[in-house]
């Protein structure tokens, strides 16, 4: 992750609980429930600059996921239509001329003490910032299997993108970086491969694309779903199934996917070189398909993009 790629820009307009203000003026009280207890859930959405406008990728899909997750976590979000309108207006108002990242969040804005979800008022915010590459992928990523175990569905469900759950990601990512790696790969409480700190994972073995299934304590990634769609459209055999740790060491190709990292190839895992130590042929095809789709170069996927 490069520092400049993750810095917010303060002179943009943002949305907070019904009002539009400069980002620096969007503040919450120190005793806000979400700040105290991690009671929020969020999305990360990319907007791609196409030379004359921003195309928002999977706008509706992200807000459908957010609305579902908020309901699961007993939070009331605006409707999907309302959130799509806010995000589109956010982009129009700020007029960016580069790739952006949109961060909406449903959060518990009550000021009461006690970690409970019922009878605590809900808020909604949405801001944006520039975003280039989230991970530096030019040399391929060096990843490690984390010593931190992934949260399970019966503790903090990772599929909800709950703010509090990201402490688990932060511990794993920090450990990885402190040990000289680019990224961490979690195992779940069954010892199976799960996902990265903010990415889903794919392996290639014997020409087959493999990714942990939806019961593996992963976030059901929207990019993951897009990759599976490309695989189908390109005739690449793909399977969602439990993945054992040692399959990582035997993989011919390995890559991470997500809104942030897009499609990022992995050169080594736990210092073991993956395949030939170069970006593999299936990874390359899928990365190209992804880039063509998000930059509007493939009309077959035009419905994935919403012009702002
Ligand atoms: C833990 C985790 N897994 C996977 C992903 C990828 O999900 P998506 O493709 O929907 O961005 C993310 C989000 O960025 C994430 O935070």
Coordinates of C-alpha atoms and ligand atoms in Angstrom, one line a residue:
X1 CA 0.0 0.0 0.0
X2 CA 1.6 3.3 -1.0
X3 CA 1.0 6.2 1.4
X4 CA -0.1 8.7 -1.2
X5 CA -2.6 6.1 -2.6
X6 CA -4.5 6.1 0.7
X7 CA -4.6 9.7 1.8
X8 CA -7.9 11.6 1.9
X9 CA -8.2 15.0 0.4
X10 CA -9.7 17.6 2.7
X11 CA -11.1 20.1 0.2
X12 CA -13.8 17.8 -1.1
X13 CA -17.5 17.9 -0.2
X14 CA -18.9 15.0 1.8
X15 CA -22.3 13.8 3.1
X16 CA -23.0 13.3 6.8
X17 CA -26.5 12.6 8.2
X18 CA -28.5 14.6 5.7
X19 CA -26.1 17.5 5.0
X20 CA -23.4 18.3 2.5
X21 CA -20.2 19.9 4.0
X22 CA -16.5 20.1 3.4
X23 CA -14.9 16.8 4.5
X24 CA -13.0 18.6 7.3
X25 CA -16.3 19.8 8.8
X26 CA -17.8 16.3 8.8
X27 CA -17.1 15.5 12.5
X28 CA -18.8 13.3 15.1
X29 CA -18.8 13.6 18.9
X30 CA -16.1 11.7 20.8
X31 CA -18.8 9.6 22.5
X32 CA -20.3 8.3 19.3
X33 CA -21.3 4.7 19.7
X34 CA -19.6 3.6 16.4
X35 CA -16.3 5.2 17.6
X36 CA -16.5 3.5 21.0
X37 CA -17.7 0.0 19.9
X38 CA -16.9 -0.4 16.2
X39 CA -20.6 -0.4 15.4
X40 CA -20.7 0.5 11.8
X41 CA -20.6 -1.2 8.4
X42 CA -19.2 0.3 5.2
X43 CA -18.4 -0.1 1.6
X44 CA -15.5 0.7 -0.7
X45 CA -16.5 1.7 -4.2
X46 CA -14.2 2.7 -7.1
X47 CA -14.9 5.3 -9.7
X48 CA -12.7 5.1 -12.9
X49 CA -11.8 8.2 -14.8
X50 CA -12.5 7.5 -18.5
X51 CA -11.0 10.7 -19.9
X52 CA -14.3 12.6 -19.9
X53 CA -16.2 11.3 -16.9
X54 CA -16.1 9.1 -13.9
X55 CA -17.7 5.7 -14.2
X56 CA -18.7 4.2 -10.9
X57 CA -18.1 0.4 -10.7
X58 CA -20.9 -1.8 -9.3
X59 CA -22.6 1.2 -7.7
X60 CA -25.9 -0.6 -7.1
X61 CA -24.3 -3.9 -6.1
X62 CA -22.3 -2.2 -3.3
X63 CA -25.3 -0.4 -1.9
X64 CA -27.4 -3.6 -2.0
X65 CA -24.7 -5.3 0.0
X66 CA -24.5 -2.4 2.4
X67 CA -28.3 -2.3 2.9
X68 CA -28.3 -6.1 3.6
X69 CA -25.4 -5.9 6.0
X70 CA -26.8 -3.0 7.9
X71 CA -30.1 -4.9 8.4
X72 CA -28.2 -7.9 9.5
X73 CA -26.3 -5.7 12.1
X74 CA -29.6 -4.1 13.2
X75 CA -28.8 -0.8 11.7
X76 CA -31.1 1.3 9.5
X77 CA -29.6 2.5 6.3
X78 CA -31.1 4.8 3.7
X79 CA -32.7 2.9 0.8
X80 CA -30.4 1.6 -2.0
X81 CA -31.8 4.2 -4.4
X82 CA -31.1 7.0 -1.9
X83 CA -27.6 5.8 -1.3
X84 CA -26.9 5.5 -5.1
X85 CA -28.2 9.1 -5.5
X86 CA -25.9 10.4 -2.7
X87 CA -22.8 8.7 -4.1
X88 CA -23.5 10.0 -7.6
X89 CA -24.1 13.5 -6.4
X90 CA -20.9 13.2 -4.3
X91 CA -18.9 12.6 -7.5
X92 CA -20.7 15.2 -9.5
X93 CA -20.2 17.9 -6.9
X94 CA -16.5 17.2 -6.5
X95 CA -15.8 16.9 -10.2
X96 CA -12.7 14.6 -9.9
X97 CA -10.6 14.0 -13.0
X98 CA -8.8 10.9 -11.7
X99 CA -9.7 7.5 -10.3
X100 CA -11.5 7.8 -7.0
X101 CA -12.6 5.7 -4.1
X102 CA -16.0 6.3 -2.5
X103 CA -16.5 5.3 1.2
X104 CA -20.1 5.1 2.4
X105 CA -20.8 4.0 6.0
X106 CA -23.9 3.2 8.1
X107 CA -23.0 3.7 11.7
X108 CA -24.5 3.9 15.2
X109 CA -24.5 7.6 15.9
X110 CA -26.1 7.4 19.4
X111 CA -24.1 8.7 22.3
X112 CA -25.2 6.2 24.9
X113 CA -22.9 3.8 26.8
X114 CA -23.1 0.1 26.3
X115 CA -22.4 -2.3 23.4
X116 CA -25.9 -3.0 22.2
X117 CA -27.4 -2.5 18.7
X118 CA -31.1 -2.0 19.6
X119 CA -32.5 1.5 20.3
X120 CA -29.3 3.3 19.2
X121 CA -29.9 5.8 16.4
X122 CA -28.2 5.2 13.1
X123 CA -26.4 7.6 10.8
X124 CA -25.0 7.5 7.2
X125 CA -22.0 9.2 5.7
X126 CA -20.3 9.1 2.4
X127 CA -17.0 10.7 1.2
X128 CA -14.5 10.2 -1.6
X129 CA -10.8 10.5 -2.2
X130 CA -8.3 9.8 -5.0
X131 CA -7.1 6.3 -5.2
X132 CA -4.4 4.9 -7.4
X133 CA -3.0 1.4 -6.7
X134 CA -3.9 0.2 -3.2
X135 CA -1.0 -2.3 -3.3
X136 CA 2.2 -1.9 -5.3
X137 CA 1.8 -4.8 -7.7
X138 CA 4.6 -4.1 -10.2
X139 CA 6.9 -6.8 -8.8
X140 CA 4.2 -9.2 -7.6
X141 CA 3.2 -9.4 -4.0
X142 CA 5.0 -11.2 -1.2
X143 CA 2.4 -12.5 1.2
X144 CA 2.5 -14.6 4.3
X145 CA 0.0 -16.8 6.1
X146 CA -1.0 -14.8 9.1
X147 CA -0.6 -15.9 12.7
X148 CA -3.9 -14.2 13.4
X149 CA -7.0 -16.3 12.8
X150 CA -9.9 -14.9 10.7
X151 CA -13.0 -13.9 12.6
X152 CA -15.7 -16.4 12.3
X153 CA -19.3 -16.0 11.2
X154 CA -20.3 -16.7 14.8
X155 CA -18.1 -14.0 16.3
X156 CA -18.1 -10.9 13.9
X157 CA -19.4 -12.0 10.5
X158 CA -16.8 -11.0 8.0
X159 CA -19.3 -10.9 5.2
X160 CA -20.9 -7.8 6.9
X161 CA -17.9 -5.5 6.4
X162 CA -18.4 -4.4 10.0
X163 CA -16.0 -1.6 11.1
X164 CA -15.1 -3.4 14.4
X165 CA -14.1 -6.5 12.5
X166 CA -11.4 -4.6 10.7
X167 CA -9.2 -4.7 13.8
X168 CA -8.7 -8.4 12.8
X169 CA -7.5 -7.2 9.4
X170 CA -5.3 -4.5 10.9
X171 CA -3.5 -6.9 13.2
X172 CA -2.8 -9.3 10.3
X173 CA -1.7 -6.6 7.9
X174 CA 0.5 -4.9 10.5
X175 CA 2.2 -8.2 11.4
X176 CA 2.8 -8.9 7.7
X177 CA 4.3 -5.5 7.0
X178 CA 6.4 -5.5 10.2
X179 CA 7.8 -8.9 8.9
X180 CA 8.6 -7.5 5.5
X181 CA 5.6 -8.9 3.6
X182 CA 3.2 -6.9 1.4
X183 CA 0.0 -8.6 2.6
X184 CA -1.4 -11.3 4.9
X185 CA -3.5 -14.3 4.1
X186 CA -5.9 -15.4 6.8
X187 CA -6.8 -19.0 7.8
X188 CA -10.2 -19.4 9.4
X189 CA -11.0 -21.3 12.6
X190 CA -11.0 -24.6 10.6
X191 CA -7.5 -23.9 9.4
X192 CA -8.6 -23.3 5.8
X193 CA -7.5 -20.5 3.6
X194 CA -9.9 -17.6 3.9
X195 CA -8.9 -14.2 2.3
X196 CA -6.4 -11.4 2.6
X197 CA -6.8 -8.5 5.0
X198 CA -8.9 -6.6 2.5
X199 CA -9.0 -8.9 -0.6
X200 CA -10.4 -12.2 -1.7
X201 CA -7.9 -14.8 -3.0
X202 CA -7.7 -17.0 -6.1
X203 CA -5.4 -19.9 -6.9
X204 CA -4.8 -21.7 -10.1
X205 CA -3.9 -25.4 -10.0
X206 CA -3.8 -27.6 -13.1
X207 CA -5.6 -25.0 -15.2
X208 CA -8.5 -24.7 -12.7
X209 CA -9.3 -21.5 -10.9
X210 CA -10.1 -22.0 -7.2
X211 CA -11.4 -19.7 -4.6
X212 CA -12.6 -20.3 -1.0
X213 CA -16.4 -20.8 -0.9
X214 CA -18.8 -18.4 0.7
X215 CA -19.0 -20.3 4.0
X216 CA -15.2 -19.9 4.5
X217 CA -15.6 -16.7 6.6
X218 CA -14.8 -14.4 3.7
X219 CA -16.4 -11.2 2.6
X220 CA -18.5 -12.1 -0.4
X221 CA -16.5 -9.8 -2.6
X222 CA -18.0 -8.1 -5.6
X223 CA -14.7 -8.3 -7.5
X224 CA -14.6 -12.0 -6.6
X225 CA -18.0 -12.4 -8.3
X226 CA -16.8 -10.4 -11.3
X227 CA -13.7 -12.7 -11.6
X228 CA -15.9 -15.8 -11.5
X229 CA -18.1 -14.2 -14.2
X230 CA -15.0 -13.5 -16.4
X231 CA -13.9 -17.2 -15.9
X232 CA -17.3 -18.3 -17.1
X233 CA -17.3 -16.0 -20.1
X234 CA -13.7 -17.0 -21.0
X235 CA -14.3 -20.7 -20.6
X236 CA -11.9 -21.0 -17.7
X237 CA -12.9 -23.8 -15.3
X238 CA -13.6 -22.4 -11.8
X239 CA -14.6 -23.8 -8.5
X240 CA -15.6 -22.4 -5.1
X241 CA -14.5 -24.8 -2.4
X242 CA -12.6 -25.2 0.9
X243 CA -8.9 -24.5 0.3
X244 CA -6.1 -26.1 2.4
X245 CA -3.1 -24.0 3.5
X246 CA -0.6 -26.2 1.6
X247 CA -2.5 -25.7 -1.6
X248 CA -1.1 -22.1 -1.5
X249 CA 2.4 -23.6 -1.7
X250 CA 1.5 -25.9 -4.6
X251 CA -0.4 -23.3 -6.6
X252 CA 0.7 -22.5 -10.2
X253 CA -0.7 -19.0 -9.9
X254 CA -2.0 -16.9 -7.0
X255 CA -3.7 -13.6 -7.0
X256 CA -5.7 -11.3 -4.7
X257 CA -8.8 -9.4 -5.9
X258 CA -10.8 -6.5 -4.4
X259 CA -12.1 -3.0 -5.0
X260 CA -8.9 -1.7 -3.6
X261 CA -6.2 -4.0 -5.0
X262 CA -8.2 -4.8 -8.2
X263 CA -6.3 -7.9 -9.6
X264 CA -2.9 -8.2 -7.9
X265 CA -0.6 -11.1 -8.6
X266 CA 1.3 -12.9 -5.9
X267 CA 5.0 -13.8 -6.4
X268 CA 5.6 -15.6 -3.2
X269 CA 3.8 -17.0 -0.2
X270 CA 5.7 -17.6 3.0
X271 CA 8.9 -17.0 0.9
X272 CA 7.9 -19.9 -1.4
X273 CA 7.9 -18.7 -5.0
X274 CA 4.5 -19.3 -6.7
X275 CA 4.8 -21.1 -10.0
X276 CA 7.4 -19.6 -12.2
X277 CA 7.6 -16.4 -10.0
X278 CA 6.0 -14.3 -12.7
X279 CA 2.5 -13.2 -13.4
X280 CA 0.8 -16.4 -14.6
X281 CA -1.2 -16.6 -17.9
X282 CA -4.7 -17.0 -16.4
X283 CA -3.9 -14.1 -13.9
X284 CA -2.9 -12.0 -16.9
X285 CA -6.1 -12.8 -18.9
X286 CA -8.3 -12.0 -15.9
X287 CA -6.4 -8.8 -15.1
X288 CA -6.8 -7.7 -18.7
X289 CA -10.5 -8.6 -18.7
X290 CA -11.0 -6.6 -15.5
X291 CA -9.2 -3.5 -16.8
X292 CA -11.1 -3.6 -20.1
X293 CA -14.4 -3.8 -18.2
X294 CA -13.7 -1.1 -15.6
X295 CA -12.4 1.4 -18.2
X296 CA -15.4 0.8 -20.4
X297 CA -13.5 -0.9 -23.2
X298 CA -15.7 -4.0 -23.3
X299 CA -19.4 -3.3 -24.1
X300 CA -20.3 -6.7 -22.7
X301 CA -19.8 -5.3 -19.2
X302 CA -21.1 -1.8 -19.7
X303 CA -23.9 -2.5 -17.2
X304 CA -21.3 -2.7 -14.4
X305 CA -20.6 1.0 -14.8
X306 CA -22.7 4.0 -13.8
X307 CA -21.6 7.3 -15.3
X308 CA -21.6 10.0 -12.7
Ligands
LIG1 C1 -11.9 -8.5 4.0 C2 -12.2 -8.2 2.6 N1 -12.2 -9.2 1.7 C3 -12.5 -9.0 0.4 C4 -12.7 -7.7 -0.1 C5 -12.9 -7.5 -1.5 O1 -14.3 -7.2 -1.7 P1 -14.8 -6.3 -2.9 O2 -14.4 -7.0 -4.1 O3 -16.3 -6.3 -2.7 O4 -14.2 -5.0 -2.7 C6 -12.6 -6.6 0.8 C7 -12.9 -5.3 0.4 O5 -12.4 -4.4 -0.1 C8 -12.4 -6.9 2.2 O6 -12.3 -5.9 3.1

